[in-house]
mmCIF file of C-alpha atoms in Angstrom:
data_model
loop_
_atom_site.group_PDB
_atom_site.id
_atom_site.type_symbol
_atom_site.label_atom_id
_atom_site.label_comp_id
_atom_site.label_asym_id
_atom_site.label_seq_id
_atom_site.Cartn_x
_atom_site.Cartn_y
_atom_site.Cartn_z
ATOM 1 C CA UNK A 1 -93.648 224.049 -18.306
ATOM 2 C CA UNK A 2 -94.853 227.596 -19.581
ATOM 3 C CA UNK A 3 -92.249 230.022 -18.869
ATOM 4 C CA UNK A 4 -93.065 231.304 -15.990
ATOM 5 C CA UNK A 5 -91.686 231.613 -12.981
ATOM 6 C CA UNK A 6 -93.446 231.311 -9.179
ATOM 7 C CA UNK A 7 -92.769 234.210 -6.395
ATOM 8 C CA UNK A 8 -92.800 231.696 -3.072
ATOM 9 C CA UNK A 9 -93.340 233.980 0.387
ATOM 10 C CA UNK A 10 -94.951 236.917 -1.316
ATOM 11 C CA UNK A 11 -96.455 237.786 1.409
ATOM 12 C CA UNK A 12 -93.475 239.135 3.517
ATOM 13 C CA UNK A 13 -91.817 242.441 3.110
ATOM 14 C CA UNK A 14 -89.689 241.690 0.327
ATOM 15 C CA UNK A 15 -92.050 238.978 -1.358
ATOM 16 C CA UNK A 16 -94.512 242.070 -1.528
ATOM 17 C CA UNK A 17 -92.112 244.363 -2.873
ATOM 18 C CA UNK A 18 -90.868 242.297 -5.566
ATOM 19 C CA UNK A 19 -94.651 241.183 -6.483
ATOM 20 C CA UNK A 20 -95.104 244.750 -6.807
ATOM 21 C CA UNK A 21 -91.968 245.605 -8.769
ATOM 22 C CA UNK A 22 -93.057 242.524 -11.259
ATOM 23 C CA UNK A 23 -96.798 243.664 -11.994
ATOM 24 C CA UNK A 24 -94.804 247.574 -13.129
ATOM 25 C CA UNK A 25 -92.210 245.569 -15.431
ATOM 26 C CA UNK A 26 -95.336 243.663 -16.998
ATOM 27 C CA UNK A 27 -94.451 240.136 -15.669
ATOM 28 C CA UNK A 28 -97.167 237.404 -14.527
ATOM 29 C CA UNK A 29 -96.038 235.416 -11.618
ATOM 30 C CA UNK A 30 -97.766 232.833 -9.628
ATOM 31 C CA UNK A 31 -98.207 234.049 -6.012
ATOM 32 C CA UNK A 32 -97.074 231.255 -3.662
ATOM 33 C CA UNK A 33 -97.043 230.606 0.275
ATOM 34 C CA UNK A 34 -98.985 229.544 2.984
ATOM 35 C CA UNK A 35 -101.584 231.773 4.060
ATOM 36 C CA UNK A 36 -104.289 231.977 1.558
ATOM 37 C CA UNK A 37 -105.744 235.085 2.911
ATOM 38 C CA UNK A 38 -103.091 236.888 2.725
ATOM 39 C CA UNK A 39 -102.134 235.575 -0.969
ATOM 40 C CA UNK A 40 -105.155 236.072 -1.919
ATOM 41 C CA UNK A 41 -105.338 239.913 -0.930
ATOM 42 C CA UNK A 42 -102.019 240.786 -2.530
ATOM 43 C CA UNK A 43 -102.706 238.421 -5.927
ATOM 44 C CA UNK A 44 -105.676 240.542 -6.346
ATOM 45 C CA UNK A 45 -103.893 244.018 -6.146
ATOM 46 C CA UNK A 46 -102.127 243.145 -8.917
ATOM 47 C CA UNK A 47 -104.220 240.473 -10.838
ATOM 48 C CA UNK A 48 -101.713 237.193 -10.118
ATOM 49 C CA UNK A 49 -102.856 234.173 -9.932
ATOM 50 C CA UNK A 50 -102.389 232.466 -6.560
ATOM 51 C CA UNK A 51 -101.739 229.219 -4.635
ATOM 52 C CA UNK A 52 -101.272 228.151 -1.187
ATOM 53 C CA UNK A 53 -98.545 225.536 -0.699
ATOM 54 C CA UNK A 54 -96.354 224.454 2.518
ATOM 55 C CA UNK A 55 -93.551 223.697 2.425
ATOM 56 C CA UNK A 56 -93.906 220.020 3.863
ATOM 57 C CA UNK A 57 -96.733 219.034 1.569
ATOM 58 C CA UNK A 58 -94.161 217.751 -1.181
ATOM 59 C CA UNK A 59 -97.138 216.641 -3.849
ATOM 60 C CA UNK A 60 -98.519 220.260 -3.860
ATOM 61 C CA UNK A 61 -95.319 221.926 -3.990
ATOM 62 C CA UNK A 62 -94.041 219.599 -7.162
ATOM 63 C CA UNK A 63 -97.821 219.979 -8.692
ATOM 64 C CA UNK A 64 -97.448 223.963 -8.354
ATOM 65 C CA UNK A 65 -93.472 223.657 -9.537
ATOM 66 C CA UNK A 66 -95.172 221.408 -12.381
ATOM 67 C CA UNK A 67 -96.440 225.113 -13.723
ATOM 68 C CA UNK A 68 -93.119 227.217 -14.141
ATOM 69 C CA UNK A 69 -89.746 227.136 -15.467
ATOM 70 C CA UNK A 70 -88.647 228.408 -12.240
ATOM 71 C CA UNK A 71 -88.971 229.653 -8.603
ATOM 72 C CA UNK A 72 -88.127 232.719 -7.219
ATOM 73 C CA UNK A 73 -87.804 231.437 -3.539
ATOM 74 C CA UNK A 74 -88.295 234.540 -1.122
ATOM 75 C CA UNK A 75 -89.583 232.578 2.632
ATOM 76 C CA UNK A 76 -87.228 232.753 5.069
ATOM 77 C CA UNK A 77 -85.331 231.841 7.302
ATOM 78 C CA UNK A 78 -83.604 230.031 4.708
ATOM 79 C CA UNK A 79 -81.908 227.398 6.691
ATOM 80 C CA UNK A 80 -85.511 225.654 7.171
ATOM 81 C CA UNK A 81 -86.924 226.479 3.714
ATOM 82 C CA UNK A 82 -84.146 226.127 1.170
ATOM 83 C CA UNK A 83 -83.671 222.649 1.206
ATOM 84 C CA UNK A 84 -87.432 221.737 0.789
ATOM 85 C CA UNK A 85 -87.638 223.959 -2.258
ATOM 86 C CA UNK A 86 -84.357 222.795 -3.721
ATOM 87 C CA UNK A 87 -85.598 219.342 -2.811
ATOM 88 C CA UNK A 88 -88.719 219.620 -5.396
ATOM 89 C CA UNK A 89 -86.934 221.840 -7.841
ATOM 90 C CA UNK A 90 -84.590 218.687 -8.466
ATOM 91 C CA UNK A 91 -87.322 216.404 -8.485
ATOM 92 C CA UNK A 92 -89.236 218.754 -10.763
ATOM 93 C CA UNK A 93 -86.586 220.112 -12.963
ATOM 94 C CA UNK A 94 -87.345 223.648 -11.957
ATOM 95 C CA UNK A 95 -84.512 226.396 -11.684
ATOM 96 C CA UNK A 96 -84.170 227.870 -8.531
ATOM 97 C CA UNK A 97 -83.063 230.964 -7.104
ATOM 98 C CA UNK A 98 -83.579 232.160 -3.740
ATOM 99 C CA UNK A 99 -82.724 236.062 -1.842
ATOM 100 C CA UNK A 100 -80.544 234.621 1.344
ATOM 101 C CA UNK A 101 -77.323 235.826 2.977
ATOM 102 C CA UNK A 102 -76.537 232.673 4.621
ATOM 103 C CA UNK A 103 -73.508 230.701 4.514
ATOM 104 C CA UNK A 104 -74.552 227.665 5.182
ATOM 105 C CA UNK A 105 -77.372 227.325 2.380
ATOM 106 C CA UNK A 106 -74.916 228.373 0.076
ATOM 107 C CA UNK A 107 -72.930 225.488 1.177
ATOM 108 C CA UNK A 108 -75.395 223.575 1.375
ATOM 109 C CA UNK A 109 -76.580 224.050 -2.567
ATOM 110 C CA UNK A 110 -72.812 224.072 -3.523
ATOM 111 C CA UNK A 111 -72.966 220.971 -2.808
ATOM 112 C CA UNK A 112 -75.966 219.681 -4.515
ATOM 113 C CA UNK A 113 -73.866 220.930 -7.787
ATOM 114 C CA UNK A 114 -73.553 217.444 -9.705
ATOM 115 C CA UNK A 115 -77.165 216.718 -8.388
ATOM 116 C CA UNK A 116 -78.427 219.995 -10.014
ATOM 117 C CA UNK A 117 -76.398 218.943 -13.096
ATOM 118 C CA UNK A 118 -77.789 216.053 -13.781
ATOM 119 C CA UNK A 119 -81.249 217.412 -12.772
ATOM 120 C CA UNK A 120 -80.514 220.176 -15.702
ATOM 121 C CA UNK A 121 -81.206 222.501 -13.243
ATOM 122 C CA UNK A 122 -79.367 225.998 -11.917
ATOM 123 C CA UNK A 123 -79.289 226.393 -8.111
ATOM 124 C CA UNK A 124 -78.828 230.267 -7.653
ATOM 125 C CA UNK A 125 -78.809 231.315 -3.920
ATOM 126 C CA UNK A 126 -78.090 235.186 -3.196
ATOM 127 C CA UNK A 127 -80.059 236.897 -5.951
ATOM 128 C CA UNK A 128 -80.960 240.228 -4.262
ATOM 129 C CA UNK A 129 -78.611 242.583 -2.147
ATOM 130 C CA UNK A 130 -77.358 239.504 -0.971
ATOM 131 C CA UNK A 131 -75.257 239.096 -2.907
ATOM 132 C CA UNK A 132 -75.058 240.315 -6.158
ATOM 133 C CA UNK A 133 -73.360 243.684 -6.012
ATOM 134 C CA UNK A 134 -70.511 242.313 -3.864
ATOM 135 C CA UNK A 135 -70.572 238.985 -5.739
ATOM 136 C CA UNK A 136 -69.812 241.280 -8.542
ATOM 137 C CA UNK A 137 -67.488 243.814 -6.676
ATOM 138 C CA UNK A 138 -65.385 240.134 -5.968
ATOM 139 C CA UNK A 139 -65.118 238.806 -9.780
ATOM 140 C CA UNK A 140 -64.140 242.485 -10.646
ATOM 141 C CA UNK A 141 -61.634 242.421 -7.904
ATOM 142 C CA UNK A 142 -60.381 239.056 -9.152
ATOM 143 C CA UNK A 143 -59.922 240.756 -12.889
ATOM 144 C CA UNK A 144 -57.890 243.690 -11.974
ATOM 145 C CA UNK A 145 -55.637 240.879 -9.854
ATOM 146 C CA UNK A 146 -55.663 237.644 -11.073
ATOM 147 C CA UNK A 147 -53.269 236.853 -8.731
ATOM 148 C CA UNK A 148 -55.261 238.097 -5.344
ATOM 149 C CA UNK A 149 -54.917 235.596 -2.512
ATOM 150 C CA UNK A 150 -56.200 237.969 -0.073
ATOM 151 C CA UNK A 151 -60.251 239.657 -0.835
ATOM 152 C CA UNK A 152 -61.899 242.073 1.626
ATOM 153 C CA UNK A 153 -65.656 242.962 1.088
ATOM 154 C CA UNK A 154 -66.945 245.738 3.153
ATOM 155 C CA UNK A 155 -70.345 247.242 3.196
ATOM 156 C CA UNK A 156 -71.829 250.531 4.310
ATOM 157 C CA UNK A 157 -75.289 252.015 4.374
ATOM 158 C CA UNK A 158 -77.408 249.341 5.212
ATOM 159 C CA UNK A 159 -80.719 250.454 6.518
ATOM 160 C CA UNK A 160 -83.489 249.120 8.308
ATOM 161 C CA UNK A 161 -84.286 245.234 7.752
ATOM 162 C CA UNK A 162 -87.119 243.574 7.472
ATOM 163 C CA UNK A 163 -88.490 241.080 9.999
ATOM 164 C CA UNK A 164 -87.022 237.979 7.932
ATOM 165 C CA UNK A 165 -83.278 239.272 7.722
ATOM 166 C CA UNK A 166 -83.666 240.633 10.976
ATOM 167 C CA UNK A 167 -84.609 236.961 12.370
ATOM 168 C CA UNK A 168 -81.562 235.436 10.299
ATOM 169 C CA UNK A 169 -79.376 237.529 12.192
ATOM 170 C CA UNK A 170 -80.645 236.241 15.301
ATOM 171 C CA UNK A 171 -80.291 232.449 14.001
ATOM 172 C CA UNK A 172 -76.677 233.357 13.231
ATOM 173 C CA UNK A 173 -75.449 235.101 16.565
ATOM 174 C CA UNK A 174 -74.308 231.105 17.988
ATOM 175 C CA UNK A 175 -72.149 231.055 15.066
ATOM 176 C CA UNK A 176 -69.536 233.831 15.949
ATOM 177 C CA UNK A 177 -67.725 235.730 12.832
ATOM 178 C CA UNK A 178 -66.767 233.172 9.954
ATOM 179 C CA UNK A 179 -63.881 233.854 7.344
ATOM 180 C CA UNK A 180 -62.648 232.098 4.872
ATOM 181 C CA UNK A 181 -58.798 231.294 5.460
ATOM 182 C CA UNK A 182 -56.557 228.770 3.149
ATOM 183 C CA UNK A 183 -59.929 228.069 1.189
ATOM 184 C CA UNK A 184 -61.842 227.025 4.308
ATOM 185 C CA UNK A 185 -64.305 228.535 6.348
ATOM 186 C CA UNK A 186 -63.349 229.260 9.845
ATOM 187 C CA UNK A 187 -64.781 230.502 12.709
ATOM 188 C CA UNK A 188 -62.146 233.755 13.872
ATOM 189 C CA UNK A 189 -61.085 233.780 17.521
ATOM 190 C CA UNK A 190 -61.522 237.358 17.640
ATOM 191 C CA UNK A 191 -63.791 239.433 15.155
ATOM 192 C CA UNK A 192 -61.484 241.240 13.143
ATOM 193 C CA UNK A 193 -61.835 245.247 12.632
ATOM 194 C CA UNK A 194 -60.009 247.727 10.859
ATOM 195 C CA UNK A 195 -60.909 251.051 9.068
ATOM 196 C CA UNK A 196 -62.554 251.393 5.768
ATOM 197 C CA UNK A 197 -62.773 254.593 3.535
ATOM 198 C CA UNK A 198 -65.912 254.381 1.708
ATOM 199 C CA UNK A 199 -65.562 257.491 -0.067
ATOM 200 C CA UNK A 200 -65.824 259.988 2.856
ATOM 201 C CA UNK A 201 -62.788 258.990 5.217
ATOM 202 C CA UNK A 202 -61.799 256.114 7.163
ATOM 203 C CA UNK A 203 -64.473 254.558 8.736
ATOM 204 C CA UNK A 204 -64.354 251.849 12.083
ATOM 205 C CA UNK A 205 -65.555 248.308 10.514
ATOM 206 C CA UNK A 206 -66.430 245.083 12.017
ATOM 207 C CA UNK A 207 -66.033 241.754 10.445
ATOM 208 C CA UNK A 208 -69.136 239.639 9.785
ATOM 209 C CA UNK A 209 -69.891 236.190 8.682
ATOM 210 C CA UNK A 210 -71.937 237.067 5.224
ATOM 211 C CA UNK A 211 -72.774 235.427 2.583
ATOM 212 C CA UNK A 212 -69.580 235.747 0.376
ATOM 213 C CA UNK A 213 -66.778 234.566 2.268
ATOM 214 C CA UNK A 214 -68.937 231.341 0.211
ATOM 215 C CA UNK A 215 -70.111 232.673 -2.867
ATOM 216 C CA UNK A 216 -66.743 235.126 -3.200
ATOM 217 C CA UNK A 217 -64.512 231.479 -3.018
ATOM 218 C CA UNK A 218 -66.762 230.085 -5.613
ATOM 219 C CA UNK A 219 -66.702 233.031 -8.055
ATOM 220 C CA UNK A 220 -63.016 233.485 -7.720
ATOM 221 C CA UNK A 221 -61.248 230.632 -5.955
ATOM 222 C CA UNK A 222 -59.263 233.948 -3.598
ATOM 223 C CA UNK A 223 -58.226 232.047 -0.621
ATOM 224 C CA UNK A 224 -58.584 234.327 2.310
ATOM 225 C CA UNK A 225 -61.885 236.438 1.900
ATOM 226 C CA UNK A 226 -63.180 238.394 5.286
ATOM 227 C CA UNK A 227 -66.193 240.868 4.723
ATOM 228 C CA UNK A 228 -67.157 243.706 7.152
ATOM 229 C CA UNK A 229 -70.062 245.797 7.758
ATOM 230 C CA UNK A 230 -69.429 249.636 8.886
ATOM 231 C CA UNK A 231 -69.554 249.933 12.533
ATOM 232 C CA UNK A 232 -72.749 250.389 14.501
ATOM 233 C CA UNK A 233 -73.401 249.938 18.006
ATOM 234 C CA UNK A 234 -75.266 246.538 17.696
ATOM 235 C CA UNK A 235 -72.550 245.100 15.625
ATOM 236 C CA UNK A 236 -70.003 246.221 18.160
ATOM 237 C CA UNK A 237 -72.301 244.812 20.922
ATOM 238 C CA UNK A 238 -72.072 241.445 19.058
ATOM 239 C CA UNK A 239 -68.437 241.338 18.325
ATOM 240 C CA UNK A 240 -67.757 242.033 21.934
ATOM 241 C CA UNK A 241 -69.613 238.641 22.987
ATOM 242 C CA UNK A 242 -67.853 235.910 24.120
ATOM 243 C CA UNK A 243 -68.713 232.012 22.933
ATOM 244 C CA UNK A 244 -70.473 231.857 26.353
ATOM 245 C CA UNK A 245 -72.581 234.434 25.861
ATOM 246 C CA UNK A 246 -73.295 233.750 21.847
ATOM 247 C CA UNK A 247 -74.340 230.320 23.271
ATOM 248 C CA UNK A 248 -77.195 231.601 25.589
ATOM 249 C CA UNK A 249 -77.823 233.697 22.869
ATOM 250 C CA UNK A 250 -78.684 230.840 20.436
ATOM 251 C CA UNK A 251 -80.932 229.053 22.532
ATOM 252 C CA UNK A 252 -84.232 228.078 22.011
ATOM 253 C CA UNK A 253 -85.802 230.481 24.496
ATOM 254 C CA UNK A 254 -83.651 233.321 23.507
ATOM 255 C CA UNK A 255 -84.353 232.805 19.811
ATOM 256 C CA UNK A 256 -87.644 232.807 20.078
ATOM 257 C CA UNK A 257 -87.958 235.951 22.874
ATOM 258 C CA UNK A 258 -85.184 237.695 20.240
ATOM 259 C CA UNK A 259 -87.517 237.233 17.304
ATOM 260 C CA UNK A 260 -91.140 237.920 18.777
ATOM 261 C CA UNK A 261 -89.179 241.342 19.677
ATOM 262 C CA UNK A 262 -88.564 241.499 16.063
ATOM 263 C CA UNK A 263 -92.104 241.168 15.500
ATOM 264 C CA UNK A 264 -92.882 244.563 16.754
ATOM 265 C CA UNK A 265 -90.972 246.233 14.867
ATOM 266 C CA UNK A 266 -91.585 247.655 11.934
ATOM 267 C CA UNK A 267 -91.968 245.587 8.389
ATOM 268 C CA UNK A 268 -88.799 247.448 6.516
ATOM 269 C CA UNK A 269 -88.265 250.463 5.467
ATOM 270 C CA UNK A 270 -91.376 252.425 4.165
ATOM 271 C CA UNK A 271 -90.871 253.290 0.241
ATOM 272 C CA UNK A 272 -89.416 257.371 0.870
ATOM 273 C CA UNK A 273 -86.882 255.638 3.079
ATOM 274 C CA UNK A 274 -86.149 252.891 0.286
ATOM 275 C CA UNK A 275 -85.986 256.106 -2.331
ATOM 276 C CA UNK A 276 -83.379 257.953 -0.159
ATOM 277 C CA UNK A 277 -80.906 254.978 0.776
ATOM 278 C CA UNK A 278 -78.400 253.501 -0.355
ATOM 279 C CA UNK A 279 -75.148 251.642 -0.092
ATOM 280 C CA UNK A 280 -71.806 252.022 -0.751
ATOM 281 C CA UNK A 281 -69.163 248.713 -1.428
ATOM 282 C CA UNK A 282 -65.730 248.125 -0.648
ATOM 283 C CA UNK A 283 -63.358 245.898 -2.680
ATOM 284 C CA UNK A 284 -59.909 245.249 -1.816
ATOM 285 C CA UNK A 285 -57.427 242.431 -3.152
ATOM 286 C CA UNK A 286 -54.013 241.878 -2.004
ATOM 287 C CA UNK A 287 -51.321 238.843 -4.285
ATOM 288 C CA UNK A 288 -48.605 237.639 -2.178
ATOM 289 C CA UNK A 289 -45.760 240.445 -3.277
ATOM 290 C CA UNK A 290 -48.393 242.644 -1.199
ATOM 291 C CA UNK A 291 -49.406 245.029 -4.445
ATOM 292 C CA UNK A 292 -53.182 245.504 -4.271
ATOM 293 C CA UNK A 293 -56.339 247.047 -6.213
ATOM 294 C CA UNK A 294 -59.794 249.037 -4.280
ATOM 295 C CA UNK A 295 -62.644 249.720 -6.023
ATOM 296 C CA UNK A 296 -65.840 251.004 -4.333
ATOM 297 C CA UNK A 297 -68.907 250.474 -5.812
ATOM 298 C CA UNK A 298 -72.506 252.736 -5.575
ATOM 299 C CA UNK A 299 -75.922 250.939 -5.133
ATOM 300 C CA UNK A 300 -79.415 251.839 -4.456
ATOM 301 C CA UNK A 301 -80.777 251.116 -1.074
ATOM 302 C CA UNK A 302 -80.873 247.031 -0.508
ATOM 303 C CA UNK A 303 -84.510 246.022 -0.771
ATOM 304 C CA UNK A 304 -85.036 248.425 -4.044
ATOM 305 C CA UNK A 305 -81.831 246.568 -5.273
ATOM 306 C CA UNK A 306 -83.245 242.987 -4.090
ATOM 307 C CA UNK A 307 -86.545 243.643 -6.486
ATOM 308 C CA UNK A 308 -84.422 244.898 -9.357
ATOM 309 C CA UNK A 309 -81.703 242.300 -9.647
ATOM 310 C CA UNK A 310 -83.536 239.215 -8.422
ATOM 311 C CA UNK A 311 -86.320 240.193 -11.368
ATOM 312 C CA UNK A 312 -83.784 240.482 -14.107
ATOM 313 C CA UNK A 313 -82.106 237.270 -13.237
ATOM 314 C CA UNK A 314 -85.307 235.317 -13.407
ATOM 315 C CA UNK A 315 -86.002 236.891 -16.430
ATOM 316 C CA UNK A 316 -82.481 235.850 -17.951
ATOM 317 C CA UNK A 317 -83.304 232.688 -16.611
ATOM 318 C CA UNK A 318 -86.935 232.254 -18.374
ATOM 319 C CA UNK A 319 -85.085 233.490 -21.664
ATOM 320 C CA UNK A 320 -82.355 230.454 -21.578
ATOM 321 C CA UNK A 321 -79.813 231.677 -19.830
ATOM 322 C CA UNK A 322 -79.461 229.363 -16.696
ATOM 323 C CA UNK A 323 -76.606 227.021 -16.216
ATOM 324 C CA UNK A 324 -77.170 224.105 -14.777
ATOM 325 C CA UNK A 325 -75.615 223.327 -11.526
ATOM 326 C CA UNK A 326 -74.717 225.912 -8.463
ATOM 327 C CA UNK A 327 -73.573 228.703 -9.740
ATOM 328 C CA UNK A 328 -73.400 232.719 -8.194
ATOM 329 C CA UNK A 329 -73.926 235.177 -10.166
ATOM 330 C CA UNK A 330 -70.917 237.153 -11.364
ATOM 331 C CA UNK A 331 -70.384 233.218 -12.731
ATOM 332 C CA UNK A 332 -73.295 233.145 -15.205
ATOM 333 C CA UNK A 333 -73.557 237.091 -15.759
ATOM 334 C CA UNK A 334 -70.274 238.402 -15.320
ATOM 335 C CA UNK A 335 -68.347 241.312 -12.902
ATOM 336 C CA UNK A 336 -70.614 244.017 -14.797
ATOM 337 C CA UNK A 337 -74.076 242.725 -14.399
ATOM 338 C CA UNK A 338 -74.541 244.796 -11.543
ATOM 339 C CA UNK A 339 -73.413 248.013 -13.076
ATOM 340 C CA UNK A 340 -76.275 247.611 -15.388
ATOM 341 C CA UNK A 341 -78.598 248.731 -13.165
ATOM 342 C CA UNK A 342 -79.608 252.505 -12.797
ATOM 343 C CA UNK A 343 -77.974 253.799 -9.737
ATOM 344 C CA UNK A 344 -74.968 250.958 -9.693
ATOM 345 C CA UNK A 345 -71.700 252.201 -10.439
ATOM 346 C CA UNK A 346 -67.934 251.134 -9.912
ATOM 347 C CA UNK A 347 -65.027 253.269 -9.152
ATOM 348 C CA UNK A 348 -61.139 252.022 -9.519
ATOM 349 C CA UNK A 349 -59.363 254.115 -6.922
ATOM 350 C CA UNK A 350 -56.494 253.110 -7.732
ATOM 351 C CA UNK A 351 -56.782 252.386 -11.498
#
């Protein structure tokens, strides 16, 4: 291996940005995908080298694994492409860190953990938005109470998404709003709400099954962990459906009519949006005697973020850093890795 690392799906929103965000920072990835046009075109704005590689040819994805220390997997949906690239990254003995939100392929590469180990190789999942600043708002939670059994995440600002998060909402509507409750992840009866101050008043929030109600347990082993989104219309509209209609919802005809609307829409957010959004965290953890700690926490808007932290981690990674196994991040880089970057701040309110 050379150290170097591969961008797979650069040719998506975020694959594009982050391609872009490498060539200013002075890195040299290999461009990775399936359409060779396309790779082609965007390897040769930035003078990349290139290769076309599916996902179910497993000789040409180990031969172009064969060429870097590790993968920067960016093709979604990533419950039909993680486990393919994790699949040749053990065979290969290539590190592997991916950009998803979804529960279940964090699961899923928890539990490849003594595989990974004995491959010598770090499964990452969740190195953009999702979910390193509230991966990191949880471990800094857990510090200021070691004795939390109760986290709340909650997030606000979120702008528009690109096609491939927008389609991995869609795949999750079937699933209803997961928590995790006694150390397990449950599916709630009824999506829970409550009000949220993120630094200009309460705000109406709406419980959502992200990312870290898994990674959050693994960082900090809190028991109960829920994590909300501020309140918007469409979330509402979704909390309000019943397992009846969620079902329909999830079908294959639905799916795919739900997701060629998608299509139409646009890409993400155009780069003067990007440079005018951004987020704002919630952190909340309550012990048993019912004392408890907030902290909100200040980030640029999410695909900006995405580039940023998923390009420092793989550069951490290529300089010897990685630890094999699963691991999130707060695990391997600590509570204050995210307030390294510009923008990214914390704020004890109740210090």
């Amino acid at each position: 291996m050379s150290d170097r690392f591969m961008i797979y799906g650069a040719t998506g929103y975020t694959g594009k940005l982050v391609a872009r965000t490498a060539k200013a920072q002075g890195l040299n990835p290999l461009l990775a995908g399936r359409n060779e046009a396309r790779l082609k075109s965007i390897a040769a704005q930035h003078g990349f080298e290139y290769q076309a590689i599916s996902l179910d040819e497993p000789e040409a994805l180990d031969a172009g694994l064969s060429q870097v220390d590790a993968v920067l997997h960016i093709a979604g949906p990533f419950s039909q492409t993680s486990k393919p690239m994790v699949d040749a990254c053990l065979r290969t003995g290539t590190h592997y860190l991916d950009i998803t939100g979804e529960i279940d392929v964090f699961e899923a590469c928890a539990a490849r953990d003594e595989e990974a180990k004995k491959a010598g190789v770090m499964l990452m999942s969740g190195v953009g938005f999702d979910v390193v600043p509230s991966d990191c708002l949880a471990a800094h939670m857990k510090a200021r109470l070691p004795d939390a059994t109760e986290l709340t995440l909650a997030i606000s600002g979120l702008g528009q998404m690109s096609h491939g998060t927008a389609k991995t909402g869609v795949e999750s509507i079937g699933k209803g709003t997961r928590v995790r409750r006694d150390g397990r992840i449950v599916t709630a009866r009824k999506t829970p709400r409550r009000e949220i101050d993120f630094g200009e008043g309460p705000k109406p929030a709406v419980a959502i099954g992200w990312g870290d109600v898994s990674t959050a347990w693994h960082s900090t082993h809190i028991p109960d962990i829920t994590v909300y989104f501020e309140s918007s219309p469409q979330l509402e509209q979704m909390a309000k459906m019943g397992s009846v209609a969620r079902w329909v919802m999830s079908l294959g005809p639905m799916q795919r009519a739900l997701k060629k609307r998608i299509e139409q829409l646009p890409e993400g957010p155009s780069d003067a949006e990007r440079r005018a959004g951004y987020s704002v965290l919630f952190g909340e953890a309550v012990n048993a005697e019912g004392a408890s700690v907030r902290t909100l926490l200040r980030t640029p808007e999410g695909y900006t973020l995405t580039a940023m932290t998923s390009l420092e981690i793989v550069s951490r990674v290529l300089a010897g850093e990685a630890k094999p196994g699963y691991q999130t991040p707060s695990a391997v880089f600590g509570p204050d890795f995210i307030a390294q970057f510009e923008g990214c701040s914390y704020r004890d309110l109740n210090a």
